[in-house]
mmCIF file of C-alpha atoms and ligand atoms in Angstrom:
data_model
loop_
_atom_site.group_PDB
_atom_site.id
_atom_site.type_symbol
_atom_site.label_atom_id
_atom_site.label_comp_id
_atom_site.label_asym_id
_atom_site.label_seq_id
_atom_site.Cartn_x
_atom_site.Cartn_y
_atom_site.Cartn_z
ATOM 1 C CA MET A 379 57.447 29.051 -129.779
ATOM 2 C CA THR A 380 55.284 25.826 -129.897
ATOM 3 C CA TYR A 381 55.940 22.868 -133.247
ATOM 4 C CA THR A 382 53.852 20.183 -133.580
ATOM 5 C CA VAL A 383 55.448 17.251 -136.336
ATOM 6 C CA ARG A 384 54.036 13.681 -136.866
ATOM 7 C CA ALA A 385 55.718 11.369 -138.777
ATOM 8 C CA PRO A 386 54.307 7.589 -139.827
ATOM 9 C CA ALA A 387 54.817 4.486 -139.346
ATOM 10 C CA LYS A 388 56.300 2.046 -141.455
ATOM 11 C CA ILE A 389 55.416 -1.975 -143.163
ATOM 12 C CA ASN A 390 58.241 -3.060 -145.376
ATOM 13 C CA LEU A 391 56.654 -4.302 -148.490
ATOM 14 C CA HIS A 392 59.566 -6.386 -149.373
ATOM 15 C CA LEU A 393 61.975 -7.538 -146.070
ATOM 16 C CA GLY A 394 65.231 -9.018 -147.569
ATOM 17 C CA VAL A 395 67.592 -10.128 -145.750
ATOM 18 C CA GLY A 396 70.682 -11.410 -146.385
ATOM 19 C CA ALA A 397 73.976 -13.201 -144.159
ATOM 20 C CA PRO A 398 74.964 -11.261 -140.877
ATOM 21 C CA ARG A 399 77.736 -8.190 -142.537
ATOM 22 C CA GLU A 400 81.174 -8.076 -140.662
ATOM 23 C CA ASP A 401 80.037 -5.272 -139.196
ATOM 24 C CA GLY A 402 77.005 -7.445 -137.060
ATOM 25 C CA PHE A 403 74.589 -5.793 -138.644
ATOM 26 C CA HIS A 404 72.493 -7.498 -141.629
ATOM 27 C CA PRO A 405 72.509 -6.042 -145.108
ATOM 28 C CA LEU A 406 68.658 -5.536 -146.571
ATOM 29 C CA LEU A 407 67.334 -4.531 -149.461
ATOM 30 C CA THR A 408 63.227 -3.135 -148.625
ATOM 31 C CA VAL A 409 61.297 -1.853 -149.377
ATOM 32 C CA TYR A 410 59.077 0.649 -146.952
ATOM 33 C CA GLN A 411 55.503 1.733 -147.116
ATOM 34 C CA ALA A 412 54.846 5.463 -144.544
ATOM 35 C CA VAL A 413 50.632 4.426 -143.570
ATOM 36 C CA GLY A 414 48.709 6.311 -141.683
ATOM 37 C CA ILE A 415 49.354 5.807 -137.318
ATOM 38 C CA CYS A 416 51.252 8.334 -136.869
ATOM 39 C CA ASP A 417 52.812 9.533 -133.225
ATOM 40 C CA ASP A 418 53.215 12.887 -132.555
ATOM 41 C CA VAL A 419 55.974 14.732 -130.939
ATOM 42 C CA THR A 420 55.498 17.996 -129.606
ATOM 43 C CA VAL A 421 58.614 20.423 -128.410
ATOM 44 C CA SER A 422 58.243 24.329 -126.629
ATOM 45 C CA ARG A 423 61.115 26.224 -125.929
ATOM 46 C CA SER A 424 62.148 25.590 -121.746
ATOM 47 C CA ALA A 425 65.581 26.755 -119.875
ATOM 48 C CA GLY A 426 66.024 22.496 -119.305
ATOM 49 C CA TRP A 427 65.455 19.275 -120.631
ATOM 50 C CA SER A 428 62.110 17.599 -119.505
ATOM 51 C CA LEU A 429 60.353 14.646 -122.005
ATOM 52 C CA GLY A 430 56.676 12.735 -121.268
ATOM 53 C CA VAL A 431 54.864 10.459 -123.125
ATOM 54 C CA THR A 432 51.244 10.010 -123.286
ATOM 55 C CA VAL A 433 50.299 6.940 -124.975
ATOM 56 C CA PRO A 434 46.198 5.591 -125.600
ATOM 57 C CA ASP A 435 44.509 2.586 -123.670
ATOM 58 C CA TRP A 436 45.816 0.070 -126.513
ATOM 59 C CA ILE A 437 49.387 0.619 -125.226
ATOM 60 C CA ASP A 438 51.013 -0.564 -122.299
ATOM 61 C CA PRO A 439 52.612 2.600 -120.168
ATOM 62 C CA ASP A 440 55.253 -0.005 -118.266
ATOM 63 C CA LEU A 441 56.876 -0.179 -122.152
ATOM 64 C CA VAL A 442 57.365 3.506 -122.638
ATOM 65 C CA PRO A 443 62.039 3.958 -121.810
ATOM 66 C CA ASP A 444 62.271 6.030 -118.698
ATOM 67 C CA PRO A 445 63.888 9.001 -119.094
ATOM 68 C CA GLY A 446 66.866 9.501 -120.457
ATOM 69 C CA ASP A 447 66.654 5.615 -122.507
ATOM 70 C CA ASN A 448 64.195 7.043 -124.975
ATOM 71 C CA ILE A 449 65.525 7.636 -128.480
ATOM 72 C CA VAL A 450 64.584 11.019 -128.325
ATOM 73 C CA ASP A 451 66.650 11.877 -126.016
ATOM 74 C CA ARG A 452 69.362 10.647 -128.294
ATOM 75 C CA ALA A 453 68.543 11.914 -131.123
ATOM 76 C CA ALA A 454 68.350 15.285 -129.107
ATOM 77 C CA ARG A 455 72.170 15.240 -127.883
ATOM 78 C CA LEU A 456 72.593 14.217 -130.840
ATOM 79 C CA LEU A 457 71.069 16.903 -132.805
ATOM 80 C CA ALA A 458 72.654 20.229 -130.481
ATOM 81 C CA ASP A 459 76.179 18.080 -130.220
ATOM 82 C CA HIS A 460 76.020 18.825 -134.512
ATOM 83 C CA HIS A 461 75.958 21.865 -134.125
ATOM 84 C CA GLY A 462 77.399 22.976 -130.867
ATOM 85 C CA ILE A 463 74.466 23.548 -128.805
ATOM 86 C CA GLU A 464 72.937 23.341 -125.919
ATOM 87 C CA ALA A 465 69.976 20.532 -125.539
ATOM 88 C CA THR A 466 66.607 22.487 -124.869
ATOM 89 C CA ALA A 467 63.695 21.782 -124.873
ATOM 90 C CA GLU A 468 59.809 21.271 -123.206
ATOM 91 C CA VAL A 469 59.132 18.065 -125.337
ATOM 92 C CA SER A 470 55.635 16.572 -126.055
ATOM 93 C CA ILE A 471 55.810 12.571 -128.106
ATOM 94 C CA ALA A 472 52.124 11.600 -128.045
ATOM 95 C CA LYS A 473 52.282 7.618 -129.104
ATOM 96 C CA SER A 474 50.129 6.452 -131.753
ATOM 97 C CA ILE A 475 52.111 3.524 -132.550
ATOM 98 C CA PRO A 476 52.428 0.167 -131.659
ATOM 99 C CA MET A 477 55.134 0.252 -129.325
ATOM 100 C CA ALA A 478 58.205 -2.968 -129.874
ATOM 101 C CA GLY A 479 55.371 -4.171 -132.849
ATOM 102 C CA GLY A 480 58.107 -3.846 -135.683
ATOM 103 C CA MET A 481 56.542 -0.588 -137.151
ATOM 104 C CA ALA A 482 59.412 1.775 -136.450
ATOM 105 C CA GLY A 483 57.497 3.792 -133.799
ATOM 106 C CA GLY A 484 60.727 4.882 -131.983
ATOM 107 C CA SER A 485 62.026 5.666 -134.844
ATOM 108 C CA ALA A 486 59.091 7.522 -136.161
ATOM 109 C CA ASP A 487 59.121 10.136 -133.467
ATOM 110 C CA ALA A 488 63.917 10.366 -133.858
ATOM 111 C CA ALA A 489 62.879 10.954 -137.264
ATOM 112 C CA ALA A 490 59.864 13.809 -135.418
ATOM 113 C CA ALA A 491 62.088 14.682 -132.950
ATOM 114 C CA LEU A 492 65.419 15.549 -135.293
ATOM 115 C CA VAL A 493 62.307 18.002 -138.088
ATOM 116 C CA ALA A 494 60.697 19.660 -134.575
ATOM 117 C CA LEU A 495 64.039 20.469 -132.915
ATOM 118 C CA ASP A 496 65.430 21.607 -136.030
ATOM 119 C CA ARG A 497 62.476 23.825 -136.951
ATOM 120 C CA LEU A 498 62.680 24.744 -132.393
ATOM 121 C CA TRP A 499 66.706 26.033 -132.559
ATOM 122 C CA GLY A 500 66.581 27.705 -136.074
ATOM 123 C CA VAL A 501 69.382 25.618 -137.121
ATOM 124 C CA GLU A 502 68.401 24.942 -139.788
ATOM 125 C CA THR A 503 70.685 21.346 -140.600
ATOM 126 C CA SER A 504 71.034 20.619 -143.790
ATOM 127 C CA ASP A 505 68.904 17.569 -145.656
ATOM 128 C CA ASP A 506 71.645 14.866 -145.518
ATOM 129 C CA ASP A 507 73.442 16.364 -142.619
ATOM 130 C CA LEU A 508 69.657 15.230 -141.140
ATOM 131 C CA LEU A 509 69.632 12.342 -143.392
ATOM 132 C CA ARG A 510 73.474 11.444 -142.166
ATOM 133 C CA ILE A 511 72.145 11.335 -137.851
ATOM 134 C CA ALA A 512 69.470 9.719 -138.754
ATOM 135 C CA ALA A 513 71.239 7.045 -140.208
ATOM 136 C CA GLU A 514 72.846 7.028 -136.574
ATOM 137 C CA LEU A 515 70.108 6.626 -135.089
ATOM 138 C CA GLY A 516 69.186 3.605 -136.154
ATOM 139 C CA SER A 517 67.740 1.786 -139.826
ATOM 140 C CA ASP A 518 64.662 2.560 -140.085
ATOM 141 C CA VAL A 519 64.913 6.501 -138.650
ATOM 142 C CA PRO A 520 66.262 7.716 -142.302
ATOM 143 C CA PHE A 521 62.850 6.960 -143.819
ATOM 144 C CA ALA A 522 60.937 8.099 -141.540
ATOM 145 C CA LEU A 523 62.221 11.381 -141.823
ATOM 146 C CA LEU A 524 61.467 10.447 -145.992
ATOM 147 C CA GLY A 525 58.597 8.707 -146.245
ATOM 148 C CA GLY A 526 55.915 7.650 -148.537
ATOM 149 C CA THR A 527 57.344 4.172 -150.646
ATOM 150 C CA ALA A 528 61.456 4.026 -150.459
ATOM 151 C CA LEU A 529 64.194 1.095 -151.222
ATOM 152 C CA GLY A 530 65.935 0.721 -148.356
ATOM 153 C CA THR A 531 69.452 -1.169 -148.778
ATOM 154 C CA GLY A 532 72.841 -1.021 -146.332
ATOM 155 C CA ARG A 533 71.325 -1.856 -142.986
ATOM 156 C CA GLY A 534 68.136 -0.158 -144.422
ATOM 157 C CA GLU A 535 69.338 3.544 -143.869
ATOM 158 C CA LEU A 536 70.267 3.992 -147.696
ATOM 159 C CA VAL A 537 67.138 5.429 -149.262
ATOM 160 C CA GLU A 538 64.891 6.012 -152.532
ATOM 161 C CA ARG A 539 62.155 7.929 -152.905
ATOM 162 C CA VAL A 540 59.898 5.177 -155.193
ATOM 163 C CA ARG A 541 57.198 6.482 -157.318
ATOM 164 C CA ASP A 542 54.043 5.123 -156.278
ATOM 165 C CA ASP A 543 50.582 6.791 -157.347
ATOM 166 C CA GLY A 544 48.663 3.742 -155.661
ATOM 167 C CA THR A 545 46.626 4.123 -151.624
ATOM 168 C CA TRP A 546 47.099 0.902 -150.179
ATOM 169 C CA TRP A 547 44.213 0.001 -148.288
ATOM 170 C CA TRP A 548 45.903 -2.052 -145.123
ATOM 171 C CA VAL A 549 44.578 -3.470 -141.356
ATOM 172 C CA ALA A 550 46.982 -4.026 -138.995
ATOM 173 C CA VAL A 551 46.524 -6.199 -136.036
ATOM 174 C CA VAL A 552 48.215 -5.238 -132.507
ATOM 175 C CA ASP A 553 49.672 -7.553 -130.831
ATOM 176 C CA PRO A 554 49.689 -6.422 -126.924
ATOM 177 C CA GLU A 555 52.991 -8.587 -126.277
ATOM 178 C CA GLY A 556 56.105 -6.798 -128.172
ATOM 179 C CA MET A 557 58.545 -8.861 -129.738
ATOM 180 C CA SER A 558 62.712 -7.976 -129.973
ATOM 181 C CA THR A 559 63.942 -6.942 -133.420
ATOM 182 C CA PRO A 560 67.233 -8.079 -131.888
ATOM 183 C CA ALA A 561 65.700 -11.142 -131.075
ATOM 184 C CA VAL A 562 64.226 -12.179 -134.110
ATOM 185 C CA TYR A 563 67.436 -11.496 -136.455
ATOM 186 C CA ARG A 564 69.066 -13.843 -133.958
ATOM 187 C CA HIS A 565 66.377 -16.414 -135.274
ATOM 188 C CA PHE A 566 66.858 -16.346 -138.756
ATOM 189 C CA ASP A 567 70.585 -16.766 -138.213
ATOM 190 C CA GLU A 568 70.009 -20.066 -136.337
ATOM 191 C CA LEU A 569 66.934 -21.083 -139.497
ATOM 192 C CA ASN A 570 69.447 -19.141 -142.845
ATOM 193 C CA PRO A 571 73.374 -20.815 -141.396
ATOM 194 C CA ASP A 572 73.319 -20.147 -145.190
ATOM 195 C CA ALA A 573 72.272 -16.958 -145.991
ATOM 196 C CA ASP A 574 73.845 -15.352 -148.891
ATOM 197 C CA PRO A 575 75.488 -12.609 -148.005
ATOM 198 C CA GLU A 576 73.238 -10.894 -150.977
ATOM 199 C CA PRO A 577 69.817 -9.606 -149.789
ATOM 200 C CA PRO A 578 66.881 -11.253 -152.585
ATOM 201 C CA ARG A 579 65.287 -8.567 -155.145
ATOM 202 C CA ALA A 580 62.362 -7.604 -155.342
ATOM 203 C CA ASP A 581 61.783 -7.021 -158.979
ATOM 204 C CA ASP A 582 58.122 -7.672 -158.771
ATOM 205 C CA LEU A 583 56.380 -5.982 -156.124
ATOM 206 C CA LEU A 584 58.406 -3.199 -157.329
ATOM 207 C CA GLU A 585 56.721 -3.512 -160.536
ATOM 208 C CA ALA A 586 53.509 -3.996 -158.908
ATOM 209 C CA ILE A 587 53.665 -0.943 -157.592
ATOM 210 C CA ASP A 588 54.623 1.168 -160.849
ATOM 211 C CA THR A 589 52.194 -0.174 -162.888
ATOM 212 C CA GLY A 590 49.477 -0.005 -160.122
ATOM 213 C CA ASP A 591 48.466 -4.232 -159.904
ATOM 214 C CA LEU A 592 47.176 -4.720 -156.619
ATOM 215 C CA ASP A 593 47.250 -8.675 -157.340
ATOM 216 C CA LEU A 594 50.934 -8.175 -158.389
ATOM 217 C CA LEU A 595 51.040 -6.379 -155.282
ATOM 218 C CA ALA A 596 49.371 -8.929 -152.899
ATOM 219 C CA ALA A 597 51.290 -12.230 -154.858
ATOM 220 C CA SER A 598 54.451 -10.437 -154.419
ATOM 221 C CA LEU A 599 54.616 -9.736 -150.338
ATOM 222 C CA ARG A 600 57.654 -11.157 -149.545
ATOM 223 C CA ASN A 601 58.958 -10.743 -144.928
ATOM 224 C CA ASP A 602 62.212 -12.915 -144.690
ATOM 225 C CA LEU A 603 62.223 -12.529 -141.248
ATOM 226 C CA GLN A 604 58.302 -14.134 -141.127
ATOM 227 C CA GLU A 605 59.896 -17.425 -140.316
ATOM 228 C CA ALA A 606 61.155 -17.055 -137.139
ATOM 229 C CA ALA A 607 59.088 -14.564 -136.009
ATOM 230 C CA PHE A 608 55.992 -17.449 -136.588
ATOM 231 C CA ASP A 609 58.742 -19.729 -134.672
ATOM 232 C CA LEU A 610 58.672 -17.229 -131.488
ATOM 233 C CA ARG A 611 55.581 -16.414 -131.885
ATOM 234 C CA PRO A 612 53.441 -19.367 -133.044
ATOM 235 C CA SER A 613 50.092 -17.364 -132.471
ATOM 236 C CA LEU A 614 51.577 -14.917 -135.312
ATOM 237 C CA SER A 615 50.272 -17.934 -137.957
ATOM 238 C CA ASP A 616 46.621 -18.377 -136.454
ATOM 239 C CA VAL A 617 46.385 -14.632 -136.857
ATOM 240 C CA ILE A 618 47.178 -14.812 -140.167
ATOM 241 C CA ASP A 619 45.363 -17.314 -141.432
ATOM 242 C CA ARG A 620 42.811 -15.445 -140.138
ATOM 243 C CA GLY A 621 42.416 -12.558 -141.678
ATOM 244 C CA GLU A 622 43.428 -14.262 -145.240
ATOM 245 C CA ARG A 623 39.416 -16.374 -144.452
ATOM 246 C CA ALA A 624 37.956 -12.765 -143.429
ATOM 247 C CA GLY A 625 38.853 -11.168 -146.847
ATOM 248 C CA ALA A 626 42.052 -9.921 -146.813
ATOM 249 C CA LEU A 627 44.473 -10.080 -150.394
ATOM 250 C CA ARG A 628 47.080 -11.678 -148.471
ATOM 251 C CA GLY A 629 48.643 -10.897 -145.180
ATOM 252 C CA LEU A 630 52.466 -10.920 -143.481
ATOM 253 C CA VAL A 631 53.601 -9.969 -140.787
ATOM 254 C CA SER A 632 55.413 -6.825 -140.260
ATOM 255 C CA GLY A 633 58.809 -6.302 -139.995
ATOM 256 C CA SER A 634 60.677 -8.058 -137.088
ATOM 257 C CA GLY A 635 56.292 -7.780 -135.576
ATOM 258 C CA PRO A 636 54.613 -8.964 -134.053
ATOM 259 C CA THR A 637 52.416 -6.917 -135.670
ATOM 260 C CA CYS A 638 50.767 -8.491 -138.474
ATOM 261 C CA VAL A 639 48.815 -6.957 -141.368
ATOM 262 C CA PHE A 640 46.751 -7.360 -144.223
ATOM 263 C CA LEU A 641 45.963 -5.921 -147.126
ATOM 264 C CA ALA A 642 43.207 -5.222 -147.973
ATOM 265 C CA GLU A 643 41.568 -4.913 -151.401
ATOM 266 C CA SER A 644 39.050 -1.458 -150.657
ATOM 267 C CA ALA A 645 38.380 0.601 -147.548
ATOM 268 C CA ASP A 646 36.051 -0.535 -146.978
ATOM 269 C CA SER A 647 37.255 -4.195 -147.398
ATOM 270 C CA ALA A 648 39.534 -3.603 -145.013
ATOM 271 C CA ARG A 649 36.773 -1.761 -142.437
ATOM 272 C CA GLU A 650 34.928 -5.041 -142.777
ATOM 273 C CA VAL A 651 38.592 -7.841 -142.922
ATOM 274 C CA ALA A 652 39.418 -5.041 -139.586
ATOM 275 C CA ALA A 653 35.299 -5.870 -137.967
ATOM 276 C CA GLN A 654 35.656 -9.954 -138.397
ATOM 277 C CA LEU A 655 39.022 -9.767 -137.444
ATOM 278 C CA THR A 656 37.817 -7.617 -134.180
ATOM 279 C CA GLY A 657 35.489 -10.720 -134.055
ATOM 280 C CA ASP A 658 37.583 -12.907 -134.133
ATOM 281 C CA GLY A 659 38.769 -11.675 -130.334
ATOM 282 C CA HIS A 660 41.989 -8.747 -131.614
ATOM 283 C CA ASP A 661 41.336 -6.244 -129.237
ATOM 284 C CA VAL A 662 43.896 -3.607 -131.873
ATOM 285 C CA VAL A 663 42.687 -3.765 -135.238
ATOM 286 C CA LEU A 664 43.727 -0.661 -137.068
ATOM 287 C CA VAL A 665 42.300 0.350 -140.539
ATOM 288 C CA THR A 666 45.589 1.963 -142.112
ATOM 289 C CA HIS A 667 46.066 3.596 -146.079
ATOM 290 C CA GLY A 668 49.697 4.101 -147.280
ATOM 291 C CA PRO A 669 51.862 6.136 -148.537
ATOM 292 C CA VAL A 670 51.608 8.707 -146.521
ATOM 293 C CA ALA A 671 54.047 11.639 -145.644
ATOM 294 C CA GLY A 672 57.486 11.611 -143.749
ATOM 295 C CA ALA A 673 57.781 13.587 -140.651
ATOM 296 C CA HIS A 674 56.172 17.168 -140.742
ATOM 297 C CA VAL A 675 55.160 19.423 -139.315
ATOM 298 C CA VAL A 676 51.675 19.404 -138.573
ATOM 299 C CA THR A 677 51.380 23.234 -135.695
ATOM 300 C CA TYR A 678 53.094 25.566 -134.893
ATOM 301 C CA VAL A 679 52.059 28.348 -132.851
HETATM 302 P P1 ATP B 408 62.029 -1.904 -135.514
HETATM 303 O O1 ATP B 408 60.741 -2.766 -136.411
HETATM 304 O O2 ATP B 408 62.259 -0.247 -135.776
HETATM 305 O O3 ATP B 408 62.654 -2.568 -134.641
HETATM 306 P P2 ATP B 408 59.483 -1.878 -133.106
HETATM 307 O O4 ATP B 408 59.425 -1.193 -133.812
HETATM 308 O O5 ATP B 408 59.528 -3.119 -133.010
HETATM 309 O O6 ATP B 408 60.689 -1.305 -134.053
HETATM 310 P P3 ATP B 408 59.649 0.401 -131.753
HETATM 311 O O7 ATP B 408 58.291 0.471 -130.807
HETATM 312 O O8 ATP B 408 60.668 1.110 -132.711
HETATM 313 O O9 ATP B 408 59.467 -0.777 -131.840
HETATM 314 O O10 ATP B 408 60.549 0.387 -129.916
HETATM 315 C C1 ATP B 408 62.008 -0.303 -129.762
HETATM 316 C C2 ATP B 408 62.532 0.006 -128.438
HETATM 317 O O11 ATP B 408 62.682 0.321 -128.506
HETATM 318 C C3 ATP B 408 60.947 0.097 -127.674
HETATM 319 O O12 ATP B 408 61.448 -1.565 -126.206
HETATM 320 C C4 ATP B 408 62.071 0.144 -126.552
HETATM 321 O O13 ATP B 408 62.427 0.344 -125.117
HETATM 322 C C5 ATP B 408 62.802 1.786 -127.488
HETATM 323 N N1 ATP B 408 62.508 3.069 -127.766
HETATM 324 C C6 ATP B 408 63.361 3.628 -127.311
HETATM 325 N N2 ATP B 408 62.529 4.969 -127.523
HETATM 326 C C7 ATP B 408 61.174 5.084 -127.664
HETATM 327 C C8 ATP B 408 60.013 5.522 -127.971
HETATM 328 N N3 ATP B 408 60.219 6.810 -128.501
HETATM 329 N N4 ATP B 408 58.980 5.286 -128.961
HETATM 330 C C9 ATP B 408 59.299 3.754 -129.012
HETATM 331 N N5 ATP B 408 60.146 2.487 -128.279
HETATM 332 C C10 ATP B 408 61.098 3.793 -127.925
#
């Protein structure tokens, strides 16, 4: 049996960050949206464990962690331990989500691997257990299972679906050099020594989604990590300016960056903005839309 599971990248439409908790994590109030840039994880039966990764020509293969260090190795071990079985499979990851780009590509791979291996091993993990294992793997992994649009609280791992009947068009400008999420959070702390323990709410943004109000959505996009990301990579603020001048309704840094995402009025407008940004010299500019489904089986043979 072979299963391929697809899992989406995420954008944080709102990333409200509070002062660090005692365990070092930052309390978040975030609104996630899954977008149509996806990684595929394929698993088949094997006597041992092997993991391969393929990347498109615009992803540097050197960024891919060595075998043993991939989040998919950890996902397999946790799921196997939960069921008291051995982790055996031949696994391949086909990446399309930018690496270390603030779009949670590793988290998507972990979520896809959990779903694929659960099927391959026939262990029928309950949704609650799958979400718990996902949360152990990383704050964004539960959302990669759920997909759609969702409210994330805690450190982002407590997810609750948000009704979203819209189709929102996005342009993503990928930076060839990734950024470290912990470094961005550390700089956030330096810039915000008096941050409120309670992360900022997202009332206007949630209303925009509920009512399908594109202008209100554009006006209420928010990323509390953006200032820190700009400080660490000043070129990002030019990228945002260029995208907005090219006709995007609003641009913002995705998560901890450095990918910049732009909300566009329509599919056509997104393509025009992307063409202008490509003309400006950005090599990797992707047009996508959300919300899309979380990790799901696309083929089994
Ligand atoms: P986040 O927004 O969740 O912090 P990100 O999108 O910035 O994540 P990822 O691509 O998820 O970044 O990768 C973060 C780090 O995780 C990488 O630098 C890499 O070393 C490690 N990693 C482990 N497994 C994977 C994987 N399958 N895909 C990508 N990165 C992985």
